[in-house]
């Protein structure tokens, strides 16, 4: 007997009118377009998007994108009529149009897939037979004891305030602008330096800025700047802190800022940038009217 798990589709808008929005869907078919009945509905004035542009359909535990538009749907930069999706894929609706990153997660509490296996017949062991006696001349001398080697010395994992930072097989996905990077194990280092696992092009991010790791069934963030720049829910952390779903993670007080999703997913929150105000222009003082000459008054 099989139990179908409940899978949630997460679409992270990384470009377009809904940039910064994260939408979740549990339907087996997700319609995309300008029509109001679509689950993912774009503004009506966005004419490059068809009324029913595309759909994401679940087949078993896989999801397939099907294009039904005029201007096309692109999967990781390639125009497709249909194709199966995996976590981290980027969908673009029309060339240069809105972009979303595709992620999935199994909802907590849903049962995993279980397959019943027919029972095997029990195996009856054969009756034991007494060993044949060995003549004294054929008896061998007792074997020499095997050499005993000391166990290899394994360095302990690094610990900070009692929290172990070690290599763990745990997925991690970071979306920053058009960039989407995924990892199968942690820890990873983020910063502006070329030797970091994730290189962030941001003026406030230093060479080795922060570390993501997994310990005690939670994802953690560690501040590597030594200046308490990393913030969780707008509060500076002391060295490191655990992360909970929907936490707001800011690497500095001026960004970049991410939303932490379940399953080790981090999506950038696009902060609106204030338009610079034009400089004040001093008002011109009214100039006194020049007196007209007597000659012009006579011939007016």
PDB file of N, CA and C in Angstrom, residues 15 46-50 53 67 69-74 79 91-99:
ATOM      1  N   UNK A  15      12.176  38.160 -10.340  1.00  0.00           N
ATOM      2  CA  UNK A  15      12.156  39.257 -11.315  1.00  0.00           C
ATOM      3  C   UNK A  15      10.725  39.445 -11.787  1.00  0.00           C
ATOM      4  N   UNK A  46      -0.008  43.388 -17.951  1.00  0.00           N
ATOM      5  CA  UNK A  46       1.236  42.766 -18.411  1.00  0.00           C
ATOM      6  C   UNK A  46       0.924  41.925 -19.644  1.00  0.00           C
ATOM      7  N   UNK A  47       0.821  42.616 -20.789  1.00  0.00           N
ATOM      8  CA  UNK A  47       0.294  41.989 -22.003  1.00  0.00           C
ATOM      9  C   UNK A  47       1.205  40.912 -22.577  1.00  0.00           C
ATOM     10  N   UNK A  48       2.507  40.897 -22.222  1.00  0.00           N
ATOM     11  CA  UNK A  48       3.400  39.867 -22.772  1.00  0.00           C
ATOM     12  C   UNK A  48       3.068  38.493 -22.202  1.00  0.00           C
ATOM     13  N   UNK A  49       2.353  38.456 -21.081  1.00  0.00           N
ATOM     14  CA  UNK A  49       1.929  37.189 -20.491  1.00  0.00           C
ATOM     15  C   UNK A  49       0.560  36.828 -21.062  1.00  0.00           C
ATOM     16  N   UNK A  50       0.414  35.589 -21.517  1.00  0.00           N
ATOM     17  CA  UNK A  50      -0.871  35.134 -22.042  1.00  0.00           C
ATOM     18  C   UNK A  50      -1.876  34.976 -20.903  1.00  0.00           C
ATOM     19  N   UNK A  53      -0.971  31.169 -19.557  1.00  0.00           N
ATOM     20  CA  UNK A  53       0.380  31.128 -20.118  1.00  0.00           C
ATOM     21  C   UNK A  53       1.013  29.741 -19.991  1.00  0.00           C
ATOM     22  N   UNK A  67       3.884  24.564 -21.390  1.00  0.00           N
ATOM     23  CA  UNK A  67       3.691  25.901 -21.965  1.00  0.00           C
ATOM     24  C   UNK A  67       2.462  25.920 -22.853  1.00  0.00           C
ATOM     25  N   UNK A  69       1.452  29.215 -24.108  1.00  0.00           N
ATOM     26  CA  UNK A  69       1.466  30.649 -24.381  1.00  0.00           C
ATOM     27  C   UNK A  69       1.837  30.952 -25.825  1.00  0.00           C
ATOM     28  N   UNK A  70       1.799  32.250 -26.131  1.00  0.00           N
ATOM     29  CA  UNK A  70       2.246  32.739 -27.436  1.00  0.00           C
ATOM     30  C   UNK A  70       3.720  33.104 -27.413  1.00  0.00           C
ATOM     31  N   UNK A  71       4.169  33.750 -26.324  1.00  0.00           N
ATOM     32  CA  UNK A  71       5.537  34.254 -26.252  1.00  0.00           C
ATOM     33  C   UNK A  71       6.517  33.299 -25.610  1.00  0.00           C
ATOM     34  N   UNK A  72       6.049  32.155 -25.129  1.00  0.00           N
ATOM     35  CA  UNK A  72       6.965  31.122 -24.688  1.00  0.00           C
ATOM     36  C   UNK A  72       7.244  31.122 -23.189  1.00  0.00           C
ATOM     37  N   UNK A  73       7.682  29.942 -22.715  1.00  0.00           N
ATOM     38  CA  UNK A  73       8.129  29.727 -21.345  1.00  0.00           C
ATOM     39  C   UNK A  73       9.534  29.159 -21.398  1.00  0.00           C
ATOM     40  N   UNK A  74      10.414  29.653 -20.510  1.00  0.00           N
ATOM     41  CA  UNK A  74      11.829  29.278 -20.549  1.00  0.00           C
ATOM     42  C   UNK A  74      12.194  28.579 -19.247  1.00  0.00           C
ATOM     43  N   UNK A  79      13.946  27.769 -24.052  1.00  0.00           N
ATOM     44  CA  UNK A  79      12.510  27.740 -24.305  1.00  0.00           C
ATOM     45  C   UNK A  79      12.043  26.289 -24.415  1.00  0.00           C
ATOM     46  N   UNK A  91      12.258  29.455 -13.825  1.00  0.00           N
ATOM     47  CA  UNK A  91      11.288  29.590 -14.902  1.00  0.00           C
ATOM     48  C   UNK A  91      11.152  31.057 -15.272  1.00  0.00           C
ATOM     49  N   UNK A  92      11.138  31.344 -16.581  1.00  0.00           N
ATOM     50  CA  UNK A  92      10.930  32.701 -17.081  1.00  0.00           C
ATOM     51  C   UNK A  92       9.769  32.671 -18.059  1.00  0.00           C
ATOM     52  N   UNK A  93       8.800  33.535 -17.828  1.00  0.00           N
ATOM     53  CA  UNK A  93       7.603  33.588 -18.649  1.00  0.00           C
ATOM     54  C   UNK A  93       7.743  34.714 -19.661  1.00  0.00           C
ATOM     55  N   UNK A  94       7.988  34.346 -20.912  1.00  0.00           N
ATOM     56  CA  UNK A  94       8.372  35.194 -22.039  1.00  0.00           C
ATOM     57  C   UNK A  94       9.802  35.668 -21.868  1.00  0.00           C
ATOM     58  N   UNK A  95      10.480  35.909 -22.956  1.00  0.00           N
ATOM     59  CA  UNK A  95      11.884  36.336 -22.917  1.00  0.00           C
ATOM     60  C   UNK A  95      11.993  37.708 -22.264  1.00  0.00           C
ATOM     61  N   UNK A  96      12.788  37.781 -21.196  1.00  0.00           N
ATOM     62  CA  UNK A  96      12.940  39.017 -20.442  1.00  0.00           C
ATOM     63  C   UNK A  96      11.789  39.309 -19.501  1.00  0.00           C
ATOM     64  N   UNK A  97      10.846  38.343 -19.365  1.00  0.00           N
ATOM     65  CA  UNK A  97       9.674  38.560 -18.527  1.00  0.00           C
ATOM     66  C   UNK A  97       9.892  38.129 -17.090  1.00  0.00           C
ATOM     67  N   UNK A  98       8.810  37.950 -16.339  1.00  0.00           N
ATOM     68  CA  UNK A  98       8.911  37.562 -14.930  1.00  0.00           C
ATOM     69  C   UNK A  98       9.652  36.234 -14.761  1.00  0.00           C
ATOM     70  N   UNK A  99      10.417  36.135 -13.650  1.00  0.00           N
ATOM     71  CA  UNK A  99      11.167  34.925 -13.339  1.00  0.00           C
ATOM     72  C   UNK A  99      10.782  34.442 -11.948  1.00  0.00           C
TER      73      UNK A  99
END
